[in-house]
């Protein structure tokens, strides 16, 4: 399930459901009781899903993607326009939420083995490709951009900087504290400046390899931690207020900052304990 925050009328939250197909590996590795589809789409409404259980139920979301949906479908229909919002100065968050082995990490695009296959690239690589295509375009040639990335893991109530050097035990701890005004401040988490999509992906892959994984009944390499990959954008642009200025050459440089958070949760059975971390980090 991809949980996306965006601007839409009076709501800033949209929920899109993706139904994972049974793969060849699933038929070999999953217990037999998991080897059946209990969800299906309906031809009458593209945003509804049918749950086949003891009693058939129908649920409605903002978008529903069937098992045949591609990585490109997910990105273009749920995320691509959020990059525009990000460039406009809005903070954006994408949450991948669901049961263990439901395909969250694959959909987000942090699996190492899929990094070189264009058709299987997930949300993060596609978002970064779109971002840098804008940044390097003539449309934005007059702007000055600074882009930084960070990658934090929440595991066993510890916060770990996945981009820090050293092994798990030697990485410096990340802490959260509250200042006198009630603002949550994170310390010990580094932000690394990047100038290309290649640099972003290098840091993303390095951090992904440092994540905690473990075997579960449904996945031999399940992500056992929550991870937040964040992109911080600072842009300087020249703005002219024609109410007070005579021509476009008279104006001021302003700085606009925004953040794009990509949250890859561990299995849904582990999410409730960490709500306070997400609320403070993503605020």
mmCIF file of C-alpha atoms in Angstrom:
data_model
loop_
_atom_site.group_PDB
_atom_site.id
_atom_site.type_symbol
_atom_site.label_atom_id
_atom_site.label_comp_id
_atom_site.label_asym_id
_atom_site.label_seq_id
_atom_site.Cartn_x
_atom_site.Cartn_y
_atom_site.Cartn_z
ATOM 1 C CA UNK A 1 0.000 0.000 0.000
ATOM 2 C CA UNK A 2 1.358 3.414 -0.929
ATOM 3 C CA UNK A 3 0.209 6.167 1.415
ATOM 4 C CA UNK A 4 0.791 9.526 -0.253
ATOM 5 C CA UNK A 5 0.459 13.079 0.994
ATOM 6 C CA UNK A 6 -0.448 15.684 -1.617
ATOM 7 C CA UNK A 7 -2.601 18.754 -2.190
ATOM 8 C CA UNK A 8 -6.171 17.956 -3.216
ATOM 9 C CA UNK A 9 -9.117 20.210 -2.453
ATOM 10 C CA UNK A 10 -9.478 20.342 1.354
ATOM 11 C CA UNK A 11 -7.459 17.188 2.009
ATOM 12 C CA UNK A 12 -3.727 16.663 1.867
ATOM 13 C CA UNK A 13 -3.852 12.892 2.183
ATOM 14 C CA UNK A 14 -4.482 10.261 -0.453
ATOM 15 C CA UNK A 15 -4.288 6.490 -0.133
ATOM 16 C CA UNK A 16 -3.513 4.185 -3.040
ATOM 17 C CA UNK A 17 -3.726 0.400 -2.758
ATOM 18 C CA UNK A 18 -1.523 -1.915 -4.818
ATOM 19 C CA UNK A 19 -2.345 -5.625 -5.049
ATOM 20 C CA UNK A 20 0.788 -7.745 -5.225
ATOM 21 C CA UNK A 21 0.610 -10.733 -7.596
ATOM 22 C CA UNK A 22 1.756 -14.177 -6.540
ATOM 23 C CA UNK A 23 5.250 -14.669 -7.938
ATOM 24 C CA UNK A 24 7.117 -17.852 -8.793
ATOM 25 C CA UNK A 25 9.192 -17.394 -5.642
ATOM 26 C CA UNK A 26 6.024 -17.063 -3.569
ATOM 27 C CA UNK A 27 4.731 -20.392 -4.841
ATOM 28 C CA UNK A 28 7.982 -22.032 -3.763
ATOM 29 C CA UNK A 29 8.741 -20.245 -0.500
ATOM 30 C CA UNK A 30 5.413 -19.234 1.037
ATOM 31 C CA UNK A 31 3.376 -21.568 3.239
ATOM 32 C CA UNK A 32 0.414 -22.949 1.306
ATOM 33 C CA UNK A 33 -2.110 -20.945 3.341
ATOM 34 C CA UNK A 34 -0.630 -17.741 1.913
ATOM 35 C CA UNK A 35 -0.698 -18.944 -1.695
ATOM 36 C CA UNK A 36 -4.056 -17.515 -2.667
ATOM 37 C CA UNK A 37 -5.372 -14.156 -3.788
ATOM 38 C CA UNK A 38 -7.935 -12.622 -1.474
ATOM 39 C CA UNK A 39 -8.098 -9.207 -3.172
ATOM 40 C CA UNK A 40 -9.429 -8.259 -6.586
ATOM 41 C CA UNK A 41 -10.389 -5.124 -8.451
ATOM 42 C CA UNK A 42 -13.837 -4.393 -9.809
ATOM 43 C CA UNK A 43 -14.718 -3.378 -13.348
ATOM 44 C CA UNK A 44 -17.389 -0.980 -12.091
ATOM 45 C CA UNK A 45 -15.100 1.339 -10.099
ATOM 46 C CA UNK A 46 -11.360 1.818 -10.591
ATOM 47 C CA UNK A 47 -10.859 2.947 -6.997
ATOM 48 C CA UNK A 48 -12.456 -0.053 -5.263
ATOM 49 C CA UNK A 49 -11.069 -3.374 -4.083
ATOM 50 C CA UNK A 50 -12.983 -6.530 -3.168
ATOM 51 C CA UNK A 51 -11.857 -8.597 -0.170
ATOM 52 C CA UNK A 52 -12.811 -12.265 -0.529
ATOM 53 C CA UNK A 53 -13.185 -13.754 2.935
ATOM 54 C CA UNK A 54 -15.942 -15.349 4.942
ATOM 55 C CA UNK A 55 -17.986 -12.362 3.830
ATOM 56 C CA UNK A 56 -17.168 -10.430 0.660
ATOM 57 C CA UNK A 57 -16.373 -6.797 1.397
ATOM 58 C CA UNK A 58 -15.729 -3.799 -0.847
ATOM 59 C CA UNK A 59 -13.362 -0.998 0.147
ATOM 60 C CA UNK A 60 -12.818 2.340 -1.572
ATOM 61 C CA UNK A 61 -9.483 4.161 -1.883
ATOM 62 C CA UNK A 62 -8.283 7.139 -3.903
ATOM 63 C CA UNK A 63 -6.632 4.737 -6.354
ATOM 64 C CA UNK A 64 -6.434 0.956 -6.687
ATOM 65 C CA UNK A 65 -3.825 -0.870 -8.769
ATOM 66 C CA UNK A 66 -4.342 -4.504 -9.717
ATOM 67 C CA UNK A 67 -1.686 -7.246 -9.810
ATOM 68 C CA UNK A 68 -0.886 -6.403 -13.440
ATOM 69 C CA UNK A 69 0.122 -2.811 -12.614
ATOM 70 C CA UNK A 70 3.695 -1.746 -13.348
ATOM 71 C CA UNK A 71 6.183 0.375 -11.438
ATOM 72 C CA UNK A 72 5.653 3.076 -14.075
ATOM 73 C CA UNK A 73 1.885 3.013 -13.494
ATOM 74 C CA UNK A 74 2.321 3.509 -9.758
ATOM 75 C CA UNK A 75 4.738 6.396 -10.190
ATOM 76 C CA UNK A 76 2.979 8.319 -12.922
ATOM 77 C CA UNK A 77 -0.492 8.068 -11.386
ATOM 78 C CA UNK A 78 0.338 8.698 -7.726
ATOM 79 C CA UNK A 79 3.722 10.380 -7.324
ATOM 80 C CA UNK A 80 4.948 12.251 -10.398
ATOM 81 C CA UNK A 81 2.892 15.400 -9.835
ATOM 82 C CA UNK A 82 4.171 15.543 -6.249
ATOM 83 C CA UNK A 83 7.632 16.379 -7.570
ATOM 84 C CA UNK A 84 6.070 19.540 -9.004
ATOM 85 C CA UNK A 85 4.659 20.357 -5.556
ATOM 86 C CA UNK A 86 8.078 19.701 -4.038
ATOM 87 C CA UNK A 87 9.666 22.201 -6.418
ATOM 88 C CA UNK A 88 6.964 24.719 -5.550
ATOM 89 C CA UNK A 89 8.065 24.567 -1.917
ATOM 90 C CA UNK A 90 5.646 22.041 -0.421
ATOM 91 C CA UNK A 91 6.804 19.274 1.908
ATOM 92 C CA UNK A 92 5.802 15.851 0.579
ATOM 93 C CA UNK A 93 5.742 12.417 2.217
ATOM 94 C CA UNK A 94 5.215 8.996 0.663
ATOM 95 C CA UNK A 95 4.514 6.107 3.059
ATOM 96 C CA UNK A 96 4.767 2.496 1.939
ATOM 97 C CA UNK A 97 2.668 0.545 4.421
ATOM 98 C CA UNK A 98 1.549 -3.076 4.468
ATOM 99 C CA UNK A 99 2.094 -6.606 5.685
ATOM 100 C CA UNK A 100 5.514 -8.270 5.587
ATOM 101 C CA UNK A 101 6.370 -9.366 2.024
ATOM 102 C CA UNK A 102 3.661 -7.206 0.451
ATOM 103 C CA UNK A 103 6.177 -5.460 -1.815
ATOM 104 C CA UNK A 104 6.747 -2.157 0.002
ATOM 105 C CA UNK A 105 10.515 -1.991 -0.498
ATOM 106 C CA UNK A 106 10.176 -3.076 -4.122
ATOM 107 C CA UNK A 107 7.572 -0.401 -4.819
ATOM 108 C CA UNK A 108 9.692 2.279 -3.152
ATOM 109 C CA UNK A 109 12.739 1.207 -5.145
ATOM 110 C CA UNK A 110 15.455 0.386 -2.611
ATOM 111 C CA UNK A 111 16.121 -3.248 -3.534
ATOM 112 C CA UNK A 112 19.688 -3.575 -4.803
ATOM 113 C CA UNK A 113 18.961 -6.300 -7.342
ATOM 114 C CA UNK A 114 16.433 -4.131 -9.174
ATOM 115 C CA UNK A 115 18.557 -1.003 -9.381
ATOM 116 C CA UNK A 116 19.779 -1.622 -12.947
ATOM 117 C CA UNK A 117 16.492 -2.690 -14.563
ATOM 118 C CA UNK A 118 14.557 0.319 -15.944
ATOM 119 C CA UNK A 119 11.142 -1.364 -15.864
ATOM 120 C CA UNK A 120 11.476 -2.331 -12.192
ATOM 121 C CA UNK A 121 12.766 0.987 -10.845
ATOM 122 C CA UNK A 122 10.594 2.155 -7.998
ATOM 123 C CA UNK A 123 9.240 5.425 -6.687
ATOM 124 C CA UNK A 124 12.480 6.890 -5.323
ATOM 125 C CA UNK A 125 14.654 6.425 -8.449
ATOM 126 C CA UNK A 126 11.859 7.694 -10.694
ATOM 127 C CA UNK A 127 11.204 10.716 -8.450
ATOM 128 C CA UNK A 128 14.884 11.628 -8.427
ATOM 129 C CA UNK A 129 15.109 11.292 -12.206
ATOM 130 C CA UNK A 130 12.197 13.704 -12.562
ATOM 131 C CA UNK A 131 13.669 16.116 -10.011
ATOM 132 C CA UNK A 132 17.073 16.346 -11.690
ATOM 133 C CA UNK A 133 15.501 16.652 -15.133
ATOM 134 C CA UNK A 134 13.769 19.791 -13.836
ATOM 135 C CA UNK A 135 16.813 21.127 -12.003
ATOM 136 C CA UNK A 136 18.990 20.763 -15.118
ATOM 137 C CA UNK A 137 16.403 22.149 -17.540
ATOM 138 C CA UNK A 138 16.397 25.613 -19.133
ATOM 139 C CA UNK A 139 13.130 26.319 -17.325
ATOM 140 C CA UNK A 140 15.013 26.569 -14.031
ATOM 141 C CA UNK A 141 18.389 27.773 -15.269
ATOM 142 C CA UNK A 142 18.069 31.059 -13.355
ATOM 143 C CA UNK A 143 17.624 29.284 -10.016
ATOM 144 C CA UNK A 144 20.341 28.118 -7.654
ATOM 145 C CA UNK A 145 19.711 24.691 -6.139
ATOM 146 C CA UNK A 146 21.219 22.857 -3.182
ATOM 147 C CA UNK A 147 20.034 19.269 -2.711
ATOM 148 C CA UNK A 148 20.896 17.127 0.314
ATOM 149 C CA UNK A 149 19.906 13.605 1.287
ATOM 150 C CA UNK A 150 19.675 11.743 4.589
ATOM 151 C CA UNK A 151 18.714 8.185 5.484
ATOM 152 C CA UNK A 152 17.615 7.169 8.989
ATOM 153 C CA UNK A 153 16.579 3.775 10.340
ATOM 154 C CA UNK A 154 14.345 3.091 13.335
ATOM 155 C CA UNK A 155 15.119 -0.331 14.785
ATOM 156 C CA UNK A 156 14.418 -1.637 18.295
ATOM 157 C CA UNK A 157 13.575 1.937 19.326
ATOM 158 C CA UNK A 158 17.057 3.071 18.241
ATOM 159 C CA UNK A 159 17.607 5.660 15.529
ATOM 160 C CA UNK A 160 20.566 4.953 13.250
ATOM 161 C CA UNK A 161 22.107 7.061 10.510
ATOM 162 C CA UNK A 162 22.331 4.641 7.572
ATOM 163 C CA UNK A 163 24.764 6.908 5.731
ATOM 164 C CA UNK A 164 27.268 7.059 8.591
ATOM 165 C CA UNK A 165 30.559 5.236 8.232
ATOM 166 C CA UNK A 166 31.306 2.068 10.170
ATOM 167 C CA UNK A 167 29.330 -0.959 11.232
ATOM 168 C CA UNK A 168 26.050 -1.001 13.125
ATOM 169 C CA UNK A 169 27.584 -0.804 16.610
ATOM 170 C CA UNK A 170 30.036 1.991 15.797
ATOM 171 C CA UNK A 171 27.668 4.400 14.063
ATOM 172 C CA UNK A 172 26.908 7.499 16.147
ATOM 173 C CA UNK A 173 23.415 7.519 17.696
ATOM 174 C CA UNK A 174 20.715 9.816 16.402
ATOM 175 C CA UNK A 175 18.697 11.587 19.085
ATOM 176 C CA UNK A 176 15.506 13.632 19.240
ATOM 177 C CA UNK A 177 14.994 16.485 21.659
ATOM 178 C CA UNK A 178 12.459 19.237 22.115
ATOM 179 C CA UNK A 179 13.506 22.886 22.280
ATOM 180 C CA UNK A 180 11.944 25.604 24.433
ATOM 181 C CA UNK A 181 9.381 26.405 21.735
ATOM 182 C CA UNK A 182 8.176 22.824 21.427
ATOM 183 C CA UNK A 183 10.005 22.122 18.160
ATOM 184 C CA UNK A 184 11.440 18.640 17.690
ATOM 185 C CA UNK A 185 15.159 18.690 16.859
ATOM 186 C CA UNK A 186 17.083 15.747 15.452
ATOM 187 C CA UNK A 187 20.808 15.645 16.199
ATOM 188 C CA UNK A 188 23.496 13.319 14.896
ATOM 189 C CA UNK A 189 21.851 12.792 11.500
ATOM 190 C CA UNK A 190 23.971 13.954 8.602
ATOM 191 C CA UNK A 191 22.684 15.455 5.360
ATOM 192 C CA UNK A 192 24.912 14.854 2.333
ATOM 193 C CA UNK A 193 24.978 17.266 -0.591
ATOM 194 C CA UNK A 194 24.318 15.663 -3.985
ATOM 195 C CA UNK A 195 24.636 16.994 -7.526
ATOM 196 C CA UNK A 196 23.237 14.179 -9.670
ATOM 197 C CA UNK A 197 20.829 11.263 -9.632
ATOM 198 C CA UNK A 198 23.841 8.921 -9.689
ATOM 199 C CA UNK A 199 25.047 10.337 -6.374
ATOM 200 C CA UNK A 200 21.568 10.037 -4.855
ATOM 201 C CA UNK A 201 21.251 6.401 -5.918
ATOM 202 C CA UNK A 202 24.717 5.596 -4.618
ATOM 203 C CA UNK A 203 23.785 6.859 -1.159
ATOM 204 C CA UNK A 204 20.375 5.162 -1.328
ATOM 205 C CA UNK A 205 21.902 1.793 -2.191
ATOM 206 C CA UNK A 206 24.633 2.121 0.436
ATOM 207 C CA UNK A 207 22.101 2.946 3.127
ATOM 208 C CA UNK A 208 19.745 0.168 2.010
ATOM 209 C CA UNK A 209 22.518 -2.386 2.388
ATOM 210 C CA UNK A 210 22.963 -1.241 6.003
ATOM 211 C CA UNK A 211 19.322 -1.841 6.946
ATOM 212 C CA UNK A 212 18.354 -4.545 9.396
ATOM 213 C CA UNK A 213 16.808 -7.598 7.746
ATOM 214 C CA UNK A 214 15.623 -10.927 9.091
ATOM 215 C CA UNK A 215 13.758 -14.035 8.071
ATOM 216 C CA UNK A 216 10.000 -14.195 8.555
ATOM 217 C CA UNK A 217 7.440 -16.804 7.634
ATOM 218 C CA UNK A 218 6.692 -14.866 4.451
ATOM 219 C CA UNK A 219 10.076 -13.421 3.495
ATOM 220 C CA UNK A 220 13.633 -14.676 4.038
ATOM 221 C CA UNK A 221 15.034 -11.130 3.722
ATOM 222 C CA UNK A 222 12.319 -9.003 5.316
ATOM 223 C CA UNK A 223 13.120 -5.429 6.319
ATOM 224 C CA UNK A 224 12.827 -5.448 10.111
ATOM 225 C CA UNK A 225 13.197 -1.706 10.540
ATOM 226 C CA UNK A 226 11.469 1.461 9.438
ATOM 227 C CA UNK A 227 13.546 3.660 7.144
ATOM 228 C CA UNK A 228 13.115 7.276 6.043
ATOM 229 C CA UNK A 229 15.028 8.501 2.987
ATOM 230 C CA UNK A 230 14.750 12.287 2.835
ATOM 231 C CA UNK A 231 15.638 14.806 0.151
ATOM 232 C CA UNK A 232 16.057 18.417 1.284
ATOM 233 C CA UNK A 233 15.792 21.062 -1.426
ATOM 234 C CA UNK A 234 16.911 24.652 -1.027
ATOM 235 C CA UNK A 235 16.423 26.912 -4.024
ATOM 236 C CA UNK A 236 17.189 30.548 -4.571
ATOM 237 C CA UNK A 237 15.059 32.316 -7.159
ATOM 238 C CA UNK A 238 14.800 35.887 -8.325
ATOM 239 C CA UNK A 239 11.328 37.320 -7.774
ATOM 240 C CA UNK A 240 9.996 40.650 -8.967
ATOM 241 C CA UNK A 241 6.972 42.272 -7.336
ATOM 242 C CA UNK A 242 5.565 44.449 -10.101
ATOM 243 C CA UNK A 243 3.381 46.252 -7.597
ATOM 244 C CA UNK A 244 6.494 47.959 -6.249
ATOM 245 C CA UNK A 245 9.048 47.431 -9.054
ATOM 246 C CA UNK A 246 9.099 49.004 -12.496
ATOM 247 C CA UNK A 247 10.620 46.117 -14.473
ATOM 248 C CA UNK A 248 11.662 42.492 -14.108
ATOM 249 C CA UNK A 249 15.297 43.421 -13.569
ATOM 250 C CA UNK A 250 14.352 44.912 -10.229
ATOM 251 C CA UNK A 251 13.635 42.259 -7.643
ATOM 252 C CA UNK A 252 14.932 40.218 -4.788
ATOM 253 C CA UNK A 253 16.475 36.814 -4.319
ATOM 254 C CA UNK A 254 14.361 34.610 -2.063
ATOM 255 C CA UNK A 255 15.156 31.173 -0.647
ATOM 256 C CA UNK A 256 12.539 28.406 -0.686
ATOM 257 C CA UNK A 257 13.119 25.175 1.231
ATOM 258 C CA UNK A 258 11.166 21.923 1.095
ATOM 259 C CA UNK A 259 11.582 18.252 1.966
ATOM 260 C CA UNK A 260 10.536 15.042 0.252
ATOM 261 C CA UNK A 261 10.312 12.053 2.625
ATOM 262 C CA UNK A 262 10.142 8.467 1.396
ATOM 263 C CA UNK A 263 9.133 6.169 4.260
ATOM 264 C CA UNK A 264 9.587 2.410 3.891
ATOM 265 C CA UNK A 265 7.935 0.805 6.891
ATOM 266 C CA UNK A 266 8.625 -2.623 8.286
ATOM 267 C CA UNK A 267 5.680 -5.033 8.404
ATOM 268 C CA UNK A 268 2.442 -3.341 9.429
ATOM 269 C CA UNK A 269 2.437 -5.332 12.650
ATOM 270 C CA UNK A 270 5.346 -3.166 13.898
ATOM 271 C CA UNK A 271 4.259 0.346 12.929
ATOM 272 C CA UNK A 272 2.128 1.572 15.859
ATOM 273 C CA UNK A 273 5.035 1.751 18.329
ATOM 274 C CA UNK A 274 6.884 4.329 16.213
ATOM 275 C CA UNK A 275 4.182 6.867 15.401
ATOM 276 C CA UNK A 276 5.793 9.554 17.602
ATOM 277 C CA UNK A 277 9.101 9.270 15.706
ATOM 278 C CA UNK A 278 7.421 9.824 12.331
ATOM 279 C CA UNK A 279 5.299 12.730 13.540
ATOM 280 C CA UNK A 280 8.349 14.584 14.850
ATOM 281 C CA UNK A 281 10.620 13.841 11.904
ATOM 282 C CA UNK A 282 8.119 14.559 9.128
ATOM 283 C CA UNK A 283 6.606 17.686 10.640
#
